[in-house]
PDB file of C-alpha atoms in Angstrom:
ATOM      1  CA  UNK A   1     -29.275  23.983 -24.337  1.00 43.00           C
ATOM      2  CA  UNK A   2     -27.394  21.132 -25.405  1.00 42.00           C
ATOM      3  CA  UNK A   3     -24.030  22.684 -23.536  1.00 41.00           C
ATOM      4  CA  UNK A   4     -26.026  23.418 -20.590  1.00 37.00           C
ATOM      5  CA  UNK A   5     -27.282  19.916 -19.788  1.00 41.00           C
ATOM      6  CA  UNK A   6     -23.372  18.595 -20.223  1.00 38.00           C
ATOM      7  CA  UNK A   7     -21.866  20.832 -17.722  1.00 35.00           C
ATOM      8  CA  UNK A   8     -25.437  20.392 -15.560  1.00 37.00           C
ATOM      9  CA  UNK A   9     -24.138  16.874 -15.587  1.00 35.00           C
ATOM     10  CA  UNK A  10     -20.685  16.950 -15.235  1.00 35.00           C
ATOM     11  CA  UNK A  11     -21.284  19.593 -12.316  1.00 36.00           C
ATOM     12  CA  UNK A  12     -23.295  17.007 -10.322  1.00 39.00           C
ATOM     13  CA  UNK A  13     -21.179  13.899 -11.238  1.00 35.00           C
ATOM     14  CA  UNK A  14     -17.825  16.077  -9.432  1.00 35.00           C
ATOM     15  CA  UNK A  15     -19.712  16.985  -6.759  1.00 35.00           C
ATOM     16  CA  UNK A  16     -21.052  13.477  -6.211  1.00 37.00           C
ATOM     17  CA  UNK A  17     -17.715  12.291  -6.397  1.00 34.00           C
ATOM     18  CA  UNK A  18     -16.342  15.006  -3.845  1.00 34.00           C
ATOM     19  CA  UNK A  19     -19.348  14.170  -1.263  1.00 38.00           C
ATOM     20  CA  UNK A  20     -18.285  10.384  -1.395  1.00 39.00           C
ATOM     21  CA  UNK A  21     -14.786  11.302  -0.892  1.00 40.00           C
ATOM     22  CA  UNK A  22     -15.472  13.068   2.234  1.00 40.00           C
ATOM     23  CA  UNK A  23     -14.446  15.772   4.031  1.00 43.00           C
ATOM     24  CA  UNK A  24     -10.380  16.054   4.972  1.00 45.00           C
ATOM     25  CA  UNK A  25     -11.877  16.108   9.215  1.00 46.00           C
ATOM     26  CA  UNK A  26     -13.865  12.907   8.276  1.00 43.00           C
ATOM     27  CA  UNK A  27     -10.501  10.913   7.156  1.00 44.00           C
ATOM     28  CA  UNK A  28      -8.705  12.417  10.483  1.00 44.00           C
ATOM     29  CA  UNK A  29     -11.663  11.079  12.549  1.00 50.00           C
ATOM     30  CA  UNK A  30     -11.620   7.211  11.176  1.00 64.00           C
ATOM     31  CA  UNK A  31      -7.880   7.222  12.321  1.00 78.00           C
ATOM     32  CA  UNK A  32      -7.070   6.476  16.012  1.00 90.00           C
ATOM     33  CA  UNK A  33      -3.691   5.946  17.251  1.00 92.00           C
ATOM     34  CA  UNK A  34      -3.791   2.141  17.410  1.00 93.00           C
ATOM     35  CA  UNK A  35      -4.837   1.560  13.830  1.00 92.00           C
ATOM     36  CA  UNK A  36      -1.853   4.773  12.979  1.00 95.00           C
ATOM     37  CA  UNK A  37       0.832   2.484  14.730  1.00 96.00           C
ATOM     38  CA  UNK A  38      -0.251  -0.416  12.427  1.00 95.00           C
ATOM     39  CA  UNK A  39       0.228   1.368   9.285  1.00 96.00           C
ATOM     40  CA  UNK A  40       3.348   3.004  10.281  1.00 97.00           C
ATOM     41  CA  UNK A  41       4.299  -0.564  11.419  1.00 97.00           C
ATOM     42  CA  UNK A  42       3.656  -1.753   7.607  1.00 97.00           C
ATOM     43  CA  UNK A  43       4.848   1.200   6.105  1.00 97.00           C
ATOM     44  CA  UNK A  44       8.032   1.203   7.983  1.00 98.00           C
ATOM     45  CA  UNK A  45       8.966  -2.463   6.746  1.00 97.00           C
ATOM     46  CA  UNK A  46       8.357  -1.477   3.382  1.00 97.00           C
ATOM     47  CA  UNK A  47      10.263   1.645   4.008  1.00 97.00           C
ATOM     48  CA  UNK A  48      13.092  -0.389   5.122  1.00 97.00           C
ATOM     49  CA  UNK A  49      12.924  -3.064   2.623  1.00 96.00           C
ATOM     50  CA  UNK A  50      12.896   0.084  -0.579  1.00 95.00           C
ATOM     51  CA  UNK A  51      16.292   0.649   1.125  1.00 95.00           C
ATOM     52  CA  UNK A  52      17.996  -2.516   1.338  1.00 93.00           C
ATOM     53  CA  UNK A  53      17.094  -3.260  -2.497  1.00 92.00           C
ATOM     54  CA  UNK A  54      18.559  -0.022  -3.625  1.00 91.00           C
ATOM     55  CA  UNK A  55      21.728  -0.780  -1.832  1.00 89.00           C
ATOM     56  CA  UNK A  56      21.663  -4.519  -3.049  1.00 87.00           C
ATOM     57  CA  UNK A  57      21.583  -2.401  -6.284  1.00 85.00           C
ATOM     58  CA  UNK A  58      24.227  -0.310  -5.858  1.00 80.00           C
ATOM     59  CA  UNK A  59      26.567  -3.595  -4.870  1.00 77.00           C
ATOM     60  CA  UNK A  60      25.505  -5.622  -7.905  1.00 75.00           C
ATOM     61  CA  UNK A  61      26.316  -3.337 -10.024  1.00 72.00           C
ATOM     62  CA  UNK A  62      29.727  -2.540  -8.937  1.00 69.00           C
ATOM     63  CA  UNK A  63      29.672   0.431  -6.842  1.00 72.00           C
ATOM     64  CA  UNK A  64      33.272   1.707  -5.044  1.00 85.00           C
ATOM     65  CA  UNK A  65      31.361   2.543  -2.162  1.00 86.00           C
ATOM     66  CA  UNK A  66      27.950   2.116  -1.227  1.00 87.00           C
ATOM     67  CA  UNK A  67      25.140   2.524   1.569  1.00 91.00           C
ATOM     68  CA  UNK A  68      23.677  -0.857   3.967  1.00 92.00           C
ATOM     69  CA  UNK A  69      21.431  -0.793   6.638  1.00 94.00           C
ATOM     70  CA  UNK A  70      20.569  -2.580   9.542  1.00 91.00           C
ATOM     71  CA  UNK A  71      17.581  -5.299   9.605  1.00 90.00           C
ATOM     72  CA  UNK A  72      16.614  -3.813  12.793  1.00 95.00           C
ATOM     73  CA  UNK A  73      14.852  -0.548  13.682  1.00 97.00           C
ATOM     74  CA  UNK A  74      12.974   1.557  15.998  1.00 98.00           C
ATOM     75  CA  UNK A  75       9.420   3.443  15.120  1.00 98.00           C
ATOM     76  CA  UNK A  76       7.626   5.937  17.479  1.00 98.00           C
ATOM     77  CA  UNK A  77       4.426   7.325  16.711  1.00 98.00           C
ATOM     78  CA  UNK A  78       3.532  10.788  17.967  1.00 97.00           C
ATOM     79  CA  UNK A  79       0.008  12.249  18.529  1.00 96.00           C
ATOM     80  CA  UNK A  80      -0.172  16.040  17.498  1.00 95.00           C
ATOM     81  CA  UNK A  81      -3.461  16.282  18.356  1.00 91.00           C
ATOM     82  CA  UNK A  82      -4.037  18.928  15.132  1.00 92.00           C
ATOM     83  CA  UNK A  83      -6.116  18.262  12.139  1.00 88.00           C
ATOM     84  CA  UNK A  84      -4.898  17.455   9.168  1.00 93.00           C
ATOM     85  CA  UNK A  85      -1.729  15.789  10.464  1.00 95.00           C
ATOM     86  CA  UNK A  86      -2.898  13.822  13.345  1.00 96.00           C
ATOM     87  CA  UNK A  87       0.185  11.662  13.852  1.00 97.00           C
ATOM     88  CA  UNK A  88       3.739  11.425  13.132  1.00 97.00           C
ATOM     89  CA  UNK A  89       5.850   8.387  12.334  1.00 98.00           C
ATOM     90  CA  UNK A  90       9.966   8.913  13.502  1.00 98.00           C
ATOM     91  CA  UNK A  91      11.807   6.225  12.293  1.00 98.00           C
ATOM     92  CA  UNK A  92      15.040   5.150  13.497  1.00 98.00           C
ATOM     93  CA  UNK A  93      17.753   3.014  11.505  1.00 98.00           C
ATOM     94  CA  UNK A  94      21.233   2.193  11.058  1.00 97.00           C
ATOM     95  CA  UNK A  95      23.019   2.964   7.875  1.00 96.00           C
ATOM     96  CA  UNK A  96      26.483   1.194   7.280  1.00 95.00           C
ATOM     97  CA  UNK A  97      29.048   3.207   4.653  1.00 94.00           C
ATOM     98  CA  UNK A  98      30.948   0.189   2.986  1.00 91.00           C
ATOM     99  CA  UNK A  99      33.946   0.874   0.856  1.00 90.00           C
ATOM    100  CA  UNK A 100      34.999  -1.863  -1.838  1.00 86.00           C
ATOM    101  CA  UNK A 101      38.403  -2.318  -3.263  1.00 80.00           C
ATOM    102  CA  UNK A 102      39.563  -3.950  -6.329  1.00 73.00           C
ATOM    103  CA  UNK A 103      42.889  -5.981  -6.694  1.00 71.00           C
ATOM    104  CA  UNK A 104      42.948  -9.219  -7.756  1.00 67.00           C
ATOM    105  CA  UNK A 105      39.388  -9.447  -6.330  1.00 72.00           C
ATOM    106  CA  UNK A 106      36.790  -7.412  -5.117  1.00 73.00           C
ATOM    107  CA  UNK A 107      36.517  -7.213  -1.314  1.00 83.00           C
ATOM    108  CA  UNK A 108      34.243  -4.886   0.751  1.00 84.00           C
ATOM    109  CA  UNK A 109      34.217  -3.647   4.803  1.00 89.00           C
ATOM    110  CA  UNK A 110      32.467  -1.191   6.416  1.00 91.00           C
ATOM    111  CA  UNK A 111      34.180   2.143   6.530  1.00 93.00           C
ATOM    112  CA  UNK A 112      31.030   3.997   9.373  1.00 95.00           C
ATOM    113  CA  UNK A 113      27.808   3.738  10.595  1.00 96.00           C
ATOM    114  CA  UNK A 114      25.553   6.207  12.092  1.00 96.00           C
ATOM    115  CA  UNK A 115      21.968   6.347  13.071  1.00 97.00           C
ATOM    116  CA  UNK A 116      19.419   7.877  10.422  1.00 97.00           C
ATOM    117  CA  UNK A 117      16.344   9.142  11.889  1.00 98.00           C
ATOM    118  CA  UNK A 118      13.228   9.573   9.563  1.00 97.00           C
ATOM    119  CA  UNK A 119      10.328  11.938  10.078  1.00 98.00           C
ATOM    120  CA  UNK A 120       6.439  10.980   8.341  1.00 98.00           C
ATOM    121  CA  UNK A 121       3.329  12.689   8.254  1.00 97.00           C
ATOM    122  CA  UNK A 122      -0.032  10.527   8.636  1.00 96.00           C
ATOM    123  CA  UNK A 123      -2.074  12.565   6.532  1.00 93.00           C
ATOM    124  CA  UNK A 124      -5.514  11.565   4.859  1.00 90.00           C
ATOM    125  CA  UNK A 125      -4.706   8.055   6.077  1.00 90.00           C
ATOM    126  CA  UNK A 126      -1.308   7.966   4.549  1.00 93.00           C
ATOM    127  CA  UNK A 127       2.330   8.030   5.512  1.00 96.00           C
ATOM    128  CA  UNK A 128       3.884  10.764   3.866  1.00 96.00           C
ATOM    129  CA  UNK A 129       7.956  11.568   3.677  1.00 89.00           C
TER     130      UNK A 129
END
């Protein structure tokens, strides 16, 4: 009786926690396209900004050759109109190859660049890679 009152209780605390959660249609719903292109705005900068650090990294610590981008890029959001990915972010940036050489001193130049393009999925209010 004892074990029976424990898993009467754990049974309704998960399903009260599921039934506050909401269903996966309910998350879709709250998300419109305007308040999409604001996260993906925000996300995208911090996208961006996880980049530049790890190639900051990279060129503190030495590296022969290593990977810069841009300060500027381009974001598009795209409606696909389906349940449960409503949206998707693309996001466009340029990514510099730099190639250092050591002689009496370390100097650096760019050795390419090309355009990157990203792909995210909004899903459960959340940009996704």
């Amino acid at each position: 009786m004892k074990h029976l009152r424990a898993y009467t209780l754990l049974a309704s605390l998960l399903f009260s926690s599921l039934a506050a959660e909401g269903s996966e249609e309910d998350t879709v719903a709250t998300y419109n396209a305007e308040n999409a292109q604001l996260t993906l705005e925000t996300f995208a900068r911090g996208w961006m900004k996880k980049l530049r650090n790890a190639s900051e990294t990279e060129r503190v610590e030495g590296a022969v050759s290593y990977r810069g981008y841009s300060s500027r890029y381009k974001i598009e959001l795209k409606e696909t109109n389906k349940s449960p990915v409503p949206f998707i972010g693309v996001l466009q940036y340029q990514e510099h190859l730099v190639k250092c050489h050591r002689d009496k001193e370390v100097s650096c130049e760019r050795s390419g660049t090309h355009t990157v393009t990203e792909i995210f999925r909004f899903r459960n209010g959340r940009w996704l890679y």
